[in-house]
Structure formats: C-alpha cells, structure tokens
mmCIF file of C-alpha atoms in Angstrom:
data_model
loop_
_atom_site.group_PDB
_atom_site.id
_atom_site.type_symbol
_atom_site.label_atom_id
_atom_site.label_comp_id
_atom_site.label_asym_id
_atom_site.label_seq_id
_atom_site.Cartn_x
_atom_site.Cartn_y
_atom_site.Cartn_z
ATOM 1 C CA MET A 13 47.158 16.345 30.018
ATOM 2 C CA ILE A 14 46.083 17.137 33.578
ATOM 3 C CA GLY A 15 48.551 16.561 36.433
ATOM 4 C CA GLY A 16 50.760 14.553 34.110
ATOM 5 C CA ILE A 17 48.128 11.731 33.940
ATOM 6 C CA ILE A 18 46.750 10.426 30.723
ATOM 7 C CA VAL A 19 43.007 10.634 30.594
ATOM 8 C CA GLU A 20 41.441 7.158 30.840
ATOM 9 C CA ASN A 21 37.909 8.288 31.630
ATOM 10 C CA LEU A 22 37.077 11.818 30.591
ATOM 11 C CA TYR A 23 34.198 12.386 33.031
ATOM 12 C CA LYS A 24 36.120 11.057 36.029
ATOM 13 C CA SER A 25 39.185 13.211 35.031
ATOM 14 C CA ILE A 26 37.069 16.316 34.904
ATOM 15 C CA ARG A 27 35.559 15.647 38.327
ATOM 16 C CA GLN A 28 38.924 14.832 39.859
ATOM 17 C CA GLU A 29 40.579 17.886 38.370
ATOM 18 C CA ALA A 30 37.777 20.042 39.890
ATOM 19 C CA LYS A 31 38.396 18.184 43.277
ATOM 20 C CA LEU A 32 34.741 17.271 43.666
ATOM 21 C CA SER A 33 33.025 14.143 44.962
ATOM 22 C CA GLN A 34 30.470 12.385 42.777
ATOM 23 C CA GLU A 35 27.722 13.904 44.911
ATOM 24 C CA GLN A 36 29.169 17.467 44.556
ATOM 25 C CA PHE A 37 29.737 16.968 40.793
ATOM 26 C CA ALA A 38 26.163 15.778 40.357
ATOM 27 C CA ALA A 39 24.803 18.826 42.209
ATOM 28 C CA VAL A 40 26.786 21.218 40.060
ATOM 29 C CA LEU A 41 25.592 19.561 36.825
ATOM 30 C CA GLY A 42 21.997 19.153 38.003
ATOM 31 C CA THR A 43 22.019 15.328 37.776
ATOM 32 C CA THR A 44 22.278 12.428 40.190
ATOM 33 C CA PRO A 45 25.314 10.702 41.776
ATOM 34 C CA LEU A 46 24.138 7.510 40.147
ATOM 35 C CA SER A 47 24.384 9.072 36.678
ATOM 36 C CA ILE A 48 27.882 10.334 37.480
ATOM 37 C CA ASN A 49 28.904 6.837 38.673
ATOM 38 C CA ARG A 50 27.511 5.268 35.545
ATOM 39 C CA TRP A 51 29.374 7.781 33.279
ATOM 40 C CA GLU A 52 32.620 7.075 35.065
ATOM 41 C CA ASN A 53 32.187 3.342 34.841
ATOM 42 C CA GLY A 54 31.419 3.356 31.109
ATOM 43 C CA LYS A 55 27.858 2.011 31.598
ATOM 44 C CA THR A 56 26.206 5.082 30.018
ATOM 45 C CA GLU A 57 27.221 8.229 28.173
ATOM 46 C CA PRO A 58 25.835 11.675 29.149
ATOM 47 C CA ASN A 59 23.483 13.100 26.535
ATOM 48 C CA ARG A 60 24.543 15.942 24.300
ATOM 49 C CA MET A 61 23.078 18.573 26.542
ATOM 50 C CA ALA A 62 25.001 17.159 29.526
ATOM 51 C CA GLN A 63 28.178 17.021 27.463
ATOM 52 C CA THR A 64 27.738 20.690 26.506
ATOM 53 C CA GLN A 65 27.334 21.477 30.231
ATOM 54 C CA LEU A 66 30.502 19.535 31.009
ATOM 55 C CA PHE A 67 32.503 21.478 28.445
ATOM 56 C CA ARG A 68 31.157 24.772 29.793
ATOM 57 C CA PHE A 69 32.095 23.640 33.324
ATOM 58 C CA CYS A 70 35.686 22.917 32.128
ATOM 59 C CA ALA A 71 35.895 26.286 30.357
ATOM 60 C CA GLU A 72 34.775 28.117 33.539
ATOM 61 C CA HIS A 73 37.271 26.178 35.664
ATOM 62 C CA GLY A 74 40.252 26.355 33.263
ATOM 63 C CA ILE A 75 40.264 22.613 32.608
ATOM 64 C CA GLU A 76 41.819 21.811 29.219
ATOM 65 C CA LEU A 77 41.794 18.187 28.179
ATOM 66 C CA GLY A 78 42.524 18.324 24.452
ATOM 67 C CA GLU A 79 46.189 17.247 24.737
ATOM 68 C CA ALA A 80 45.256 14.545 27.289
ATOM 69 C CA ILE A 81 42.631 13.088 24.924
ATOM 70 C CA VAL A 82 45.232 13.019 22.102
ATOM 71 C CA LYS A 83 47.771 11.264 24.355
ATOM 72 C CA GLY A 84 45.131 8.786 25.549
ATOM 73 C CA LYS A 85 44.503 7.660 21.929
ATOM 74 C CA GLU A 86 48.125 6.754 21.369
ATOM 75 C CA PHE A 87 48.779 3.019 21.169
ATOM 76 C CA ALA A 88 51.065 1.613 23.902
ATOM 77 C CA ASP A 89 51.683 -1.786 22.392
ATOM 78 C CA LYS A 90 54.600 -1.501 19.953
ATOM 79 C CA THR A 91 54.792 -5.264 19.154
ATOM 80 C CA ASN A 92 52.729 -4.778 15.969
ATOM 81 C CA GLY A 93 55.576 -2.972 14.186
ATOM 82 C CA MET A 94 55.301 0.635 12.959
ATOM 83 C CA ILE A 95 52.289 2.166 14.610
ATOM 84 C CA LEU A 96 50.463 5.028 12.780
ATOM 85 C CA TYR A 97 47.097 6.823 13.030
ATOM 86 C CA HIS A 98 44.353 7.665 10.529
ATOM 87 C CA GLY A 99 41.191 9.706 10.834
ATOM 88 C CA SER A 100 38.045 9.158 8.765
ATOM 89 C CA LYS A 101 34.942 11.387 8.450
ATOM 90 C CA THR A 102 32.536 8.487 8.403
ATOM 91 C CA GLY A 103 34.628 5.348 8.748
ATOM 92 C CA ILE A 104 36.485 2.990 6.372
ATOM 93 C CA LYS A 105 34.363 0.944 4.092
ATOM 94 C CA GLY A 106 35.832 -2.045 2.288
ATOM 95 C CA GLU A 107 39.525 -2.562 1.469
ATOM 96 C CA LEU A 108 42.060 0.179 2.093
ATOM 97 C CA ALA A 109 42.921 2.097 -1.083
ATOM 98 C CA PRO A 110 44.782 5.286 -2.122
ATOM 99 C CA ILE A 111 41.611 7.243 -2.755
ATOM 100 C CA SER A 112 41.809 10.474 -0.763
ATOM 101 C CA ARG A 113 41.198 13.805 -2.491
ATOM 102 C CA ALA A 114 43.882 14.500 -5.149
ATOM 103 C CA GLU A 115 44.509 17.963 -3.530
ATOM 104 C CA CYS A 116 45.901 16.491 -0.300
ATOM 105 C CA ASP A 117 49.565 17.219 0.565
ATOM 106 C CA PHE A 118 51.029 14.412 -1.571
ATOM 107 C CA GLY A 119 48.117 13.709 -3.866
ATOM 108 C CA ARG A 120 45.793 10.710 -3.674
ATOM 109 C CA GLY A 121 46.664 8.139 -1.063
ATOM 110 C CA PHE A 122 45.847 6.617 2.256
ATOM 111 C CA TYR A 123 47.128 9.093 4.856
ATOM 112 C CA MET A 124 48.579 8.072 8.227
ATOM 113 C CA GLY A 125 50.407 10.097 10.901
ATOM 114 C CA THR A 126 53.034 9.286 13.498
ATOM 115 C CA SER A 127 51.110 11.297 16.026
ATOM 116 C CA ALA A 128 47.457 10.996 16.908
ATOM 117 C CA LEU A 129 47.084 14.756 16.970
ATOM 118 C CA GLN A 130 46.842 15.509 13.250
ATOM 119 C CA PRO A 131 44.122 12.943 12.332
ATOM 120 C CA LEU A 132 42.135 13.772 15.416
ATOM 121 C CA THR A 133 42.163 17.544 14.720
ATOM 122 C CA LEU A 134 41.269 16.861 11.041
ATOM 123 C CA ILE A 135 38.097 14.979 11.936
ATOM 124 C CA CYS A 136 36.968 16.766 15.135
ATOM 125 C CA SER A 137 34.399 18.861 13.296
ATOM 126 C CA GLU A 138 32.646 15.876 11.822
ATOM 127 C CA SER A 139 29.409 14.478 13.281
ATOM 128 C CA ALA A 140 30.355 10.756 13.392
ATOM 129 C CA PRO A 141 34.122 10.348 12.681
ATOM 130 C CA LYS A 142 36.208 7.259 13.251
ATOM 131 C CA PHE A 143 39.828 7.175 14.535
ATOM 132 C CA TYR A 144 42.133 4.322 13.560
ATOM 133 C CA THR A 145 45.327 2.815 14.889
ATOM 134 C CA VAL A 146 47.113 0.984 12.132
ATOM 135 C CA SER A 147 50.408 -0.825 11.611
ATOM 136 C CA LEU A 148 52.454 -0.513 8.422
ATOM 137 C CA ASP A 149 54.914 -3.022 6.977
ATOM 138 C CA THR A 150 57.349 -1.144 4.674
ATOM 139 C CA GLN A 151 59.193 -4.181 3.497
ATOM 140 C CA GLY A 152 59.427 -4.266 -0.314
ATOM 141 C CA LEU A 153 57.941 -0.815 -0.775
ATOM 142 C CA LYS A 154 59.598 1.934 -2.735
ATOM 143 C CA VAL A 155 59.718 4.873 -0.291
ATOM 144 C CA LEU A 156 60.151 8.603 -1.046
ATOM 145 C CA ASN A 157 61.503 10.245 2.089
ATOM 146 C CA LEU A 158 61.203 14.063 2.214
ATOM 147 C CA GLY A 159 63.015 16.409 4.603
ATOM 148 C CA VAL A 160 61.918 19.929 5.624
ATOM 149 C CA ASP A 161 63.239 21.490 2.466
ATOM 150 C CA LEU A 162 62.225 23.117 -0.759
ATOM 151 C CA ASP A 163 61.350 19.733 -2.423
ATOM 152 C CA TRP A 164 58.880 19.051 0.419
ATOM 153 C CA ALA A 165 57.293 22.521 0.106
ATOM 154 C CA MET A 166 57.195 22.474 -3.720
ATOM 155 C CA LEU A 167 55.654 18.944 -3.826
ATOM 156 C CA ILE A 168 52.861 20.113 -1.419
ATOM 157 C CA ALA A 169 52.424 23.201 -3.528
ATOM 158 C CA TYR A 170 52.035 21.118 -6.707
ATOM 159 C CA TYR A 171 49.385 18.834 -5.261
ATOM 160 C CA ARG A 172 47.596 21.724 -3.614
ATOM 161 C CA GLY A 173 47.246 23.474 -6.963
ATOM 162 C CA GLU A 174 49.483 26.402 -6.059
ATOM 163 C CA MET A 175 51.877 25.846 -9.117
ATOM 164 C CA GLU A 176 49.234 25.994 -11.839
ATOM 165 C CA ARG A 177 50.222 29.501 -12.961
ATOM 166 C CA VAL A 178 53.648 28.062 -14.007
ATOM 167 C CA SER A 179 52.375 24.912 -15.582
ATOM 168 C CA GLY A 180 54.553 23.988 -18.504
ATOM 169 C CA SER A 181 57.748 25.237 -16.764
ATOM 170 C CA ASP A 182 60.568 22.927 -15.979
ATOM 171 C CA LEU A 183 59.912 23.446 -12.294
ATOM 172 C CA TYR A 184 56.326 22.363 -12.651
ATOM 173 C CA LYS A 185 57.216 19.316 -14.685
ATOM 174 C CA LYS A 186 59.763 18.352 -12.079
ATOM 175 C CA TYR A 187 57.254 18.115 -9.270
ATOM 176 C CA ALA A 188 54.447 16.725 -11.417
ATOM 177 C CA HIS A 189 56.621 13.586 -11.740
ATOM 178 C CA PHE A 190 58.621 13.827 -8.516
ATOM 179 C CA ALA A 191 56.764 10.919 -6.758
ATOM 180 C CA ASP A 192 56.282 8.729 -9.808
ATOM 181 C CA GLY A 193 57.026 5.070 -9.193
ATOM 182 C CA TYR A 194 56.849 5.253 -5.393
ATOM 183 C CA ASP A 195 54.558 3.219 -3.138
ATOM 184 C CA LEU A 196 54.939 5.343 -0.033
ATOM 185 C CA VAL A 197 55.631 9.045 0.489
ATOM 186 C CA VAL A 198 56.973 10.084 3.903
ATOM 187 C CA GLY A 199 57.104 13.805 4.788
ATOM 188 C CA TYR A 200 56.621 16.160 7.663
ATOM 189 C CA ILE A 201 53.136 17.529 8.331
ATOM 190 C CA ALA A 202 52.970 21.272 7.743
ATOM 191 C CA ASN A 203 51.061 23.429 10.175
ATOM 192 C CA ASP A 204 47.665 25.082 9.647
ATOM 193 C CA ARG A 205 49.302 28.222 8.262
ATOM 194 C CA MET A 206 50.665 26.338 5.287
ATOM 195 C CA TYR A 207 48.170 27.322 2.602
ATOM 196 C CA THR A 208 48.417 31.029 3.335
ATOM 197 C CA GLU A 209 52.218 30.965 3.355
ATOM 198 C CA LEU A 210 52.372 28.895 0.060
ATOM 199 C CA SER A 211 50.160 31.510 -1.600
ATOM 200 C CA ARG A 212 52.375 34.291 -0.264
ATOM 201 C CA PHE A 213 55.474 32.602 -1.629
ATOM 202 C CA PHE A 214 54.092 32.080 -5.121
ATOM 203 C CA HIS A 215 52.905 35.727 -5.170
ATOM 204 C CA GLY A 216 56.407 36.982 -4.316
ATOM 205 C CA ASP A 217 55.653 38.167 -0.817
ATOM 206 C CA ILE A 218 58.082 35.837 1.134
ATOM 207 C CA THR A 219 61.277 33.865 0.317
ATOM 208 C CA ASP A 220 61.742 30.060 0.148
ATOM 209 C CA VAL A 221 63.650 30.148 3.365
ATOM 210 C CA ALA A 222 60.844 32.031 5.168
ATOM 211 C CA LEU A 223 58.279 29.599 3.645
ATOM 212 C CA ILE A 224 60.053 26.425 4.880
ATOM 213 C CA HIS A 225 60.519 27.830 8.394
ATOM 214 C CA CYS A 226 56.852 28.809 8.423
ATOM 215 C CA LEU A 227 55.673 25.434 7.341
ATOM 216 C CA SER A 228 57.717 23.608 10.000
ATOM 217 C CA ALA A 229 56.996 26.032 12.849
ATOM 218 C CA LEU A 230 54.686 23.533 14.592
ATOM 219 C CA ASP A 231 56.012 20.024 14.926
ATOM 220 C CA LEU A 232 53.040 17.717 14.102
ATOM 221 C CA GLY A 233 55.208 14.707 13.284
ATOM 222 C CA LYS A 234 55.418 12.890 9.942
ATOM 223 C CA GLN A 235 52.769 11.627 7.594
ATOM 224 C CA TYR A 236 53.012 8.304 5.744
ATOM 225 C CA VAL A 237 51.058 8.260 2.572
ATOM 226 C CA ALA A 238 50.373 4.937 0.848
ATOM 227 C CA VAL A 239 50.034 5.998 -2.791
ATOM 228 C CA SER A 240 49.867 2.554 -4.337
ATOM 229 C CA GLU A 241 47.662 -0.463 -3.933
ATOM 230 C CA LYS A 242 50.690 -2.422 -2.910
ATOM 231 C CA ALA A 243 51.422 -0.215 0.066
ATOM 232 C CA CYS A 244 47.752 -0.206 1.071
ATOM 233 C CA LYS A 245 47.806 -4.016 1.223
ATOM 234 C CA GLN A 246 50.641 -3.774 3.822
ATOM 235 C CA ILE A 247 48.600 -1.716 6.204
ATOM 236 C CA LYS A 248 46.721 -3.504 9.031
ATOM 237 C CA ILE A 249 43.941 -1.919 11.062
ATOM 238 C CA ILE A 250 44.610 -2.569 14.762
ATOM 239 C CA LYS A 251 41.839 -0.534 16.380
ATOM 240 C CA GLU A 252 38.809 1.541 15.333
ATOM 241 C CA GLU A 253 37.381 4.091 17.772
ATOM 242 C CA SER A 254 34.407 6.417 17.813
ATOM 243 C CA LEU A 255 34.739 9.806 19.488
ATOM 244 C CA SER A 256 32.202 11.238 21.917
ATOM 245 C CA PRO A 257 30.690 14.683 21.389
ATOM 246 C CA LEU A 258 32.611 15.889 24.425
ATOM 247 C CA GLU A 259 35.948 14.571 23.084
ATOM 248 C CA LEU A 260 35.201 16.270 19.718
ATOM 249 C CA THR A 261 34.414 19.551 21.470
ATOM 250 C CA PHE A 262 37.676 19.511 23.381
ATOM 251 C CA LEU A 263 39.593 18.611 20.214
ATOM 252 C CA THR A 264 37.853 21.373 18.199
ATOM 253 C CA ASP A 265 38.752 23.896 20.929
ATOM 254 C CA MET A 266 42.345 22.724 21.056
ATOM 255 C CA SER A 267 42.593 22.849 17.234
ATOM 256 C CA ALA A 268 41.366 26.448 17.113
ATOM 257 C CA LYS A 269 44.023 27.450 19.708
ATOM 258 C CA ARG A 270 46.769 25.707 17.788
ATOM 259 C CA ARG A 271 45.694 27.422 14.601
ATOM 260 C CA LYS A 272 46.043 30.821 16.332
ATOM 261 C CA GLU A 273 49.501 29.755 17.640
ATOM 262 C CA GLY A 274 50.426 28.754 14.108
ATOM 263 C CA ILE A 275 49.536 32.191 12.767
ATOM 264 C CA ARG A 276 51.545 33.860 15.462
ATOM 265 C CA LEU A 277 54.577 31.706 14.873
ATOM 266 C CA ALA A 278 54.358 32.232 11.073
ATOM 267 C CA ASP A 279 54.264 36.003 11.426
ATOM 268 C CA GLU A 280 57.343 35.893 13.646
ATOM 269 C CA VAL A 281 59.204 33.548 11.293
ATOM 270 C CA VAL A 282 58.455 35.815 8.233
ATOM 271 C CA LYS A 283 59.896 38.792 10.109
ATOM 272 C CA GLN A 284 63.013 36.807 11.098
ATOM 273 C CA TYR A 285 63.823 35.405 7.651
ATOM 274 C CA ARG A 286 62.503 38.109 5.346
ATOM 275 C CA ARG A 287 65.982 38.933 3.987
ATOM 276 C CA GLU A 288 67.115 35.302 3.532
ATOM 277 C CA GLY A 289 66.704 32.931 0.542
ATOM 278 C CA LYS A 290 65.100 33.479 -2.866
ATOM 279 C CA PHE A 291 61.672 34.634 -4.135
ATOM 280 C CA PHE A 292 59.656 32.377 -6.386
ATOM 281 C CA ASP A 293 60.440 34.439 -9.561
ATOM 282 C CA GLU A 294 64.155 34.118 -8.851
ATOM 283 C CA ILE A 295 63.858 30.338 -8.564
ATOM 284 C CA ILE A 296 61.807 30.084 -11.765
ATOM 285 C CA GLY A 297 64.420 32.236 -13.501
ATOM 286 C CA GLY A 298 67.054 29.706 -12.461
#
C-alpha cells in the first residue's frame, strides 16, 4: 500500500507515487502522454515490454505495490455472506468440485482463503491465472475446525506425505481418518517454511513446539477447504479477475520477499523453542 491508499489503477498509482505528470512519466518511459492517459483510464494496457519497464522503474525508485495490489483485490461488499478467495492456474471450468491435488494441506478439496494474499501468491508465477472472490454458506455442513496445534500440523503432514515412514502406526491411522465424514475443513495457512520444518520434525531435528511456532510464524489467515460435493454446491462465485503481467510481477517479487522473511522467522523460532516440547520419536513412543 502506498501512502495508505488502496491501488485502484496501478499505472496512475506508480506515476503519482513518483510525483510525475503524465508528460514527465511518458518521457521517462519513452512513450507518449496519450498512451499514459489511456493506461490510466483503462482504455488500453501497456505491452509486456512496457510493463517490464514499469516494474524496473518502481524497483529503481523504491516503489513496492505488492501489498496494495492484494488489498485492492479484497471485496468490500459483505452482504453476500462469508467472503473468501480462490486462485486458479488457468480458470475454473464447469461446476465446482473437490478435485485439487491430494497432496494439498488437507487433501483433495476446493481451497479458499480468508485473505486475498495466499491465493494471489500461489498463482503469481502462472502465465494466465484467474483470481476469484466467492461466498460460502456453511449451513448444514459438517465442519472440522482446527487450531494452531499438533493436530493441525500432523494432518498437514499426513496429506503432504511426511508420515509415510510410520504408516501402520496408531498415529498414522489417526490422521488418515481424522477428517472422515466432514464437508468442510477450516485451518490456519502455514507459511512457506512449512515443508522444510515438517521434514526436520519427522527426522528428529526439532520438537513439536518449535514446529507449531514455525508454521504459524507468518499470519496468512485461514483456509476453508470444501472436501465434499455438498460443500462445493454451497459456494457461489461472485467475481472472476484476470491479472496483468505487471500485477503478477509485483506479486512474485512480494512472495519472494515474504519467503525470505519466513525463513528468518523460522530460524529464530527454532532457536527460541529448541528445548521445549517433544521430538517425533517420543510422540510415536507414546
């Protein structure tokens, strides 16, 4: 966000942040004031070369718009009930269904987030992604609510394939059936360091307490996962949006910076909690 203002027009926001007139901005970018005016009024989009120039201009002038883009995608009208967000690599085709990859955090489902941030950063490296604002009616659904605790971490570990070496154990069986019979799973989104820390936990390098604090170090909000056809039928698409190459570039840059921040936070957490909690072998041993 720049100056506390949500970005409504990315090109105008860049120019205003740089304190340039349309004529000055055109001269810097090697284009015409008419082109700048048309970009800002939504009549045309700059080509990919121009968008690359714009991002380079922002980098040189310390203009970071990733967070403002995310904020600008959030839906202001709350009259539609529970508002959530979903990102798709190529767009939704046909009816909504719980058909994501089985290795996602809570298995196959239709994934939605309470914040626009997570779905946007998940799709920002794609060539033609779609961003969706949806509403969810939870009436009549059987909902599994997870806190930031060991059940949350273990369930993610199970679906991510990190518990395969203890398949057949009581612990494995517990989480293999933990979400059985539910229509909707609700749990916090773990940060980008999650997979490394899960592996470290299962290999006995960190405790359960350190693991949970690592996973929750960055607050990305909650994810709502429709794991049944019934739940998917109670989701309504409110808005579908394409993302410009410039928006995707800003989001990719922001995602990379957040990933570095996640690594730094996780390393600090491990040091802080290295003597607290139990190691995986101790938990398995009961």
